[in-house]
Short mmCIF file of C-alpha atoms in Angstrom, two decimals:
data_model
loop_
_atom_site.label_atom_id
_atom_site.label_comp_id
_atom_site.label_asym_id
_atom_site.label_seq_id
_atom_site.Cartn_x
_atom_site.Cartn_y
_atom_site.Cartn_z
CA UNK A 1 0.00 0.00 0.00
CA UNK A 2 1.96 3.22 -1.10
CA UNK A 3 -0.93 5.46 -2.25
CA UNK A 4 -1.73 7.98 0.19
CA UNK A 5 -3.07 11.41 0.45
CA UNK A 6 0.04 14.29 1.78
CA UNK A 7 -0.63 16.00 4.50
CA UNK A 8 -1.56 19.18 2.81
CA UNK A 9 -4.37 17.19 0.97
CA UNK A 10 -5.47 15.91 4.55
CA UNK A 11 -5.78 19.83 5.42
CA UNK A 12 -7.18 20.45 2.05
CA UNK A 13 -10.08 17.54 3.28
CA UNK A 14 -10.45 18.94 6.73
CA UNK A 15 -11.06 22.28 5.70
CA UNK A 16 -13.75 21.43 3.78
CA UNK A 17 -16.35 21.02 6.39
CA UNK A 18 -15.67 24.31 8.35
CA UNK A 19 -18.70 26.05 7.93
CA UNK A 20 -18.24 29.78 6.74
CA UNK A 21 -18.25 32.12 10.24
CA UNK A 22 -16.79 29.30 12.22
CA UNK A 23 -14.81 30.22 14.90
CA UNK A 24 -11.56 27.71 14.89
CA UNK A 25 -8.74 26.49 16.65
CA UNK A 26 -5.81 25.14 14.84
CA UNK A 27 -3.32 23.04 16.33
CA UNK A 28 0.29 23.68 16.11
CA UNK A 29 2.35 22.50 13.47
CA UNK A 30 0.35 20.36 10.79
CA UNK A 31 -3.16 21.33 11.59
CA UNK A 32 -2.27 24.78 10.81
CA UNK A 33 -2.16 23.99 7.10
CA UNK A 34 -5.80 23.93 7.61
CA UNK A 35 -6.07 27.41 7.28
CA UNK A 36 -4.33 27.75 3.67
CA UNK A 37 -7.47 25.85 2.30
CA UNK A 38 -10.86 27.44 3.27
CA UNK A 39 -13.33 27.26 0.08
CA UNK A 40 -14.60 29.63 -1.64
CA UNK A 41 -17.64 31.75 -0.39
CA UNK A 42 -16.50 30.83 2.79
CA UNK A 43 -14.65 32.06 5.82
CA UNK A 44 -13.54 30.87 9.19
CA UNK A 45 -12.54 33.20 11.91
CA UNK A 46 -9.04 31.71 13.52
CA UNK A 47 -8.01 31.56 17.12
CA UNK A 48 -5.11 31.44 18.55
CA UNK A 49 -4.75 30.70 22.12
CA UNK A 50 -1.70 33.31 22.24
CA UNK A 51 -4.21 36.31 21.88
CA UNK A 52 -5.10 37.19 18.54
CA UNK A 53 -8.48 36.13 16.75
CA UNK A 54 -9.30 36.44 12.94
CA UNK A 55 -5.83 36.20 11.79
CA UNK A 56 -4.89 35.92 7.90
CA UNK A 57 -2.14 33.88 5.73
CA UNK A 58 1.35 33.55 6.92
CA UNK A 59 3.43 36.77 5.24
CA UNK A 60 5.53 36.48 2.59
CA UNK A 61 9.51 35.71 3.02
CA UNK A 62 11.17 38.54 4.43
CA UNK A 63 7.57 40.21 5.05
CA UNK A 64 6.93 39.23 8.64
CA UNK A 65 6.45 41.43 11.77
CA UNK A 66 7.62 39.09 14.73
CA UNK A 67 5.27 40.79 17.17
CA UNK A 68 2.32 39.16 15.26
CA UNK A 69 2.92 35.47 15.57
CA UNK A 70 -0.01 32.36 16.47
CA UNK A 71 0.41 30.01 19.56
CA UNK A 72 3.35 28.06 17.14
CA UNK A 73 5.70 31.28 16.91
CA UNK A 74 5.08 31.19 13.58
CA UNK A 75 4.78 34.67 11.87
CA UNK A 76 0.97 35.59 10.72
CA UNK A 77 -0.77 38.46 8.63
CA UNK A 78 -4.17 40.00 10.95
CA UNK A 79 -7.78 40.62 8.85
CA UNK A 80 -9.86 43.21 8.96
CA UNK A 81 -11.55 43.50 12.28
CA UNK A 82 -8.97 40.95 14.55
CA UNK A 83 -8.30 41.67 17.98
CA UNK A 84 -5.90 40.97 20.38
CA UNK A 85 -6.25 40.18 23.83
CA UNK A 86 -4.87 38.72 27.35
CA UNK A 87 -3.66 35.27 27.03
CA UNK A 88 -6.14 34.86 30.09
CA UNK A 89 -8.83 35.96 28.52
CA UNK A 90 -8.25 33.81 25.32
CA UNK A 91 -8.46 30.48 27.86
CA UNK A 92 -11.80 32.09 28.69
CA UNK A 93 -12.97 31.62 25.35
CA UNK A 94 -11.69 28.30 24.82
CA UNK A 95 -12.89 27.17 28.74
CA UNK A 96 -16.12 28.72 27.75
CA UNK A 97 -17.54 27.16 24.86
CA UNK A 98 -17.09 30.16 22.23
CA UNK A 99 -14.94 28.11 19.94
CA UNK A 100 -17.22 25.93 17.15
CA UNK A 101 -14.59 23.25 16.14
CA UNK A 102 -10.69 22.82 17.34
CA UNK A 103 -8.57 20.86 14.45
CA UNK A 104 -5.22 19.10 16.26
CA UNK A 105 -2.90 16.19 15.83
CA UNK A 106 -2.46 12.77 17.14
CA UNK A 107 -0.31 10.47 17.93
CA UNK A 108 -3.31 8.29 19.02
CA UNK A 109 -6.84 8.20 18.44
CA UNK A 110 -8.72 5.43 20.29
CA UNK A 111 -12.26 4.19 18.80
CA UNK A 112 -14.62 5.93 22.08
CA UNK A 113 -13.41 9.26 20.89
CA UNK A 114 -10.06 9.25 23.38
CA UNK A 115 -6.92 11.25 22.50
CA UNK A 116 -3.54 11.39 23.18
CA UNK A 117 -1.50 13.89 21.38
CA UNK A 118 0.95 15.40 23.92
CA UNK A 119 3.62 12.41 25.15
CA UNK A 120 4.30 9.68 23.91
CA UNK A 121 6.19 8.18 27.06
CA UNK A 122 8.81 9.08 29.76
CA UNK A 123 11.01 9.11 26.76
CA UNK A 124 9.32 11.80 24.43
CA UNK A 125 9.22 15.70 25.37
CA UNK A 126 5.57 16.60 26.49
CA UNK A 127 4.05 19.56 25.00
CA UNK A 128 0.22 19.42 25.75
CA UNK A 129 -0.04 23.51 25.74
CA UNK A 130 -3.49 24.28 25.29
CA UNK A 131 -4.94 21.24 23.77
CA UNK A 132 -6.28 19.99 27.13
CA UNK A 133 -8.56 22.88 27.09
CA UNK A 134 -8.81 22.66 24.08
CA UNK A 135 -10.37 19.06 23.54
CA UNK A 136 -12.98 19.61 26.01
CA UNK A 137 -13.79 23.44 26.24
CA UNK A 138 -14.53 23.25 21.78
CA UNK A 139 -18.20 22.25 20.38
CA UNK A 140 -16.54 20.43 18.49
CA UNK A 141 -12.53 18.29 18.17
CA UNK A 142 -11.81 16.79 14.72
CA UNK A 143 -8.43 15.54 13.96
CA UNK A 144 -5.64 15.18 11.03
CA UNK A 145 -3.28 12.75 10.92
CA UNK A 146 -1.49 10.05 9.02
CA UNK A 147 -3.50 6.40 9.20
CA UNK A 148 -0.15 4.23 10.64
CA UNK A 149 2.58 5.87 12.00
CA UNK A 150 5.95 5.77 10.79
CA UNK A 151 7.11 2.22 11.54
CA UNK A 152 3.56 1.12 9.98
CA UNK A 153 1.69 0.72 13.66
CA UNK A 154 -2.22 2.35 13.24
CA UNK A 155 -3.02 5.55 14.75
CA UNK A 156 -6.50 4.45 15.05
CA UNK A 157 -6.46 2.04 18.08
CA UNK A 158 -9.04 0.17 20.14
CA UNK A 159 -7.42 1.92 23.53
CA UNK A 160 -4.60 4.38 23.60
CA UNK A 161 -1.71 3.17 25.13
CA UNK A 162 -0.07 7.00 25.33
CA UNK A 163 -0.90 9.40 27.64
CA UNK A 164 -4.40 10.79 27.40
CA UNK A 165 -4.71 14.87 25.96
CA UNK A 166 -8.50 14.31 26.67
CA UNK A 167 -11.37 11.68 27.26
CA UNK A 168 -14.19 10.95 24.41
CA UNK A 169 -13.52 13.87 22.83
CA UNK A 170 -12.69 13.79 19.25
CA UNK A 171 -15.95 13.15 16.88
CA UNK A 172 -14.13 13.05 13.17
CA UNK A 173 -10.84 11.96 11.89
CA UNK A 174 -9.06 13.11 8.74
CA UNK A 175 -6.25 10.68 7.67
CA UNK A 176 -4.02 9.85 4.57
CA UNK A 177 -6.17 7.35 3.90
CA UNK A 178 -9.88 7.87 5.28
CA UNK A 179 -12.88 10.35 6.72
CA UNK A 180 -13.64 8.11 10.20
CA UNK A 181 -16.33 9.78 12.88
CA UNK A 182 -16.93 8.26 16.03
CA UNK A 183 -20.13 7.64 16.95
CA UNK A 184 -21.78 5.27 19.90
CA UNK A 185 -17.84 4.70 20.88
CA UNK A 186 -17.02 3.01 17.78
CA UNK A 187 -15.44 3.96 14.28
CA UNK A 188 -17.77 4.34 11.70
CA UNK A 189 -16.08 4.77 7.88
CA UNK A 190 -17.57 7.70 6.04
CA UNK A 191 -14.83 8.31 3.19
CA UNK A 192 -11.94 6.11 2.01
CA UNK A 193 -9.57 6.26 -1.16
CA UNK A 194 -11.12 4.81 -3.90
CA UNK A 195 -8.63 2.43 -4.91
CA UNK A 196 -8.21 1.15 -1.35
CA UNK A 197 -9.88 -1.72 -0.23
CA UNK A 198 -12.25 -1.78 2.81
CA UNK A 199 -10.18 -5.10 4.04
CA UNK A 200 -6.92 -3.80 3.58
CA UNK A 201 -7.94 -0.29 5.27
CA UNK A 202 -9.05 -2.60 8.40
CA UNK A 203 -5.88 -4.03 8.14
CA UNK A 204 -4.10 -0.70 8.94
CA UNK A 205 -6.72 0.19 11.75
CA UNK A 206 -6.37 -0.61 14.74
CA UNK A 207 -10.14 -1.43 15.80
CA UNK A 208 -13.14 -2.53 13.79
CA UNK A 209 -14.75 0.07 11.14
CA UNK A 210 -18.32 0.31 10.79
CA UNK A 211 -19.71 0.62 7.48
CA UNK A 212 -23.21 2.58 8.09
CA UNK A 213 -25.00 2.98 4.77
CA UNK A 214 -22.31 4.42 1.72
CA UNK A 215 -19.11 4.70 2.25
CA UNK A 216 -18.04 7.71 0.13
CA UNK A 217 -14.76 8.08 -2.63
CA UNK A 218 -11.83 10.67 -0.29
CA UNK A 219 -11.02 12.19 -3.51
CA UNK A 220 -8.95 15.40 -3.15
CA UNK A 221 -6.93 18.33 -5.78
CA UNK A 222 -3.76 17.82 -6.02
CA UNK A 223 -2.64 20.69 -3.55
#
């Protein structure tokens, strides 16, 4: 099995179902391609728990202003009407329930909706920053990731075996290979390459998918 979506075509797919006025979370690193790909006629409004909302692309080369980065340090651009604000007060909005859908990563993602995203053992370096608060103060926690990891173990597991980020929290997965939403504590396929085979997917996965009604073609642009 060699096909596989990149992860800017996993982005490309997340993005996809951010409805326009969202207010969004993205997680650091990967995740934050998500932002590069919102459709057209649509527009999310970005968060970043640092203290900025509604900010824009990331400037060009030699364009950035280093007192305007997101929660990553990564330079960004601001849109018409974003506002800055205490890093207290941007916890407040994330502990409160203002944000409509946080997108993160994962090391694991276990089939009642647990993740763990922040340590992967007394010999990783932990970094959970806000994605505790995140995963549980957000209407909504969807997550990008590859389907295996590197070595070829899934990502999608029956139990995590890594230290929890949050507990039945995540409700849609975006990998390199499939859409997946959790439902009733179980993984329920709604999208999968079309070439790939619904036994060799489940041969990648780490607990059983459930096939309710059509499962749909994850066809993406070449992005």
């Amino acid at each position: 099995m060699t096909e596989k979506l990149t992860n800017a075509q996993i982005a490309w797919r997340a993005a996809q179902d951010i409805a326009d006025g969202a207010y969004v979370n993205l997680g650091i690193g990967f995740p934050e391609m998500v932002a590069k790909f919102q459709p057209s006629g649509r527009q999310a409004i970005f968060h970043t728990e640092n203290g900025v909302l509604n900010f824009g692309e990331s400037p060009a080369e030699g364009e950035e202003d280093w007192d305007l980065i997101n929660a990553g340090k990564k330079a960004i651009t601001l849109k018409p009407g974003a506002s800055f604000f205490h890093h207290a007060d941007s916890f407040a909005m994330v502990r409160g329930g203002h944000l409509d859908i946080a997108i993160l990563g994962a090391y694991e993602v276990a089939e009642n909706g647990d993740l763990a995203n922040w340590s992967t053992g007394p010999k990783g370096v932990p970094a959970v920053g806000g994605a505790m608060d995140l995963v549980h103060g957000a209407k909504r926690v969807a997550v990008i990731t590859d389907h295996v990891t590197k070595d070829g173990r899934p990502k999608l597991v029956k139990r995590c075996s890594f230290p929890l980020t949050g507990v039945g929290c995540v409700t849609r997965i975006y990998t390199s290979l499939a859409v997946v939403d959790i439902e009733s504590q179980r993984f329920v396929l709604r999208e999968k390459l079309p070439k790939l085979s619904l036994e060799t997917l489940q041969a990648v996965t780490g607990a059983e998918l459930l096939v309710d009604g059509t499962v749909g073609d994850l066809i993406v642009p070449e992005v």
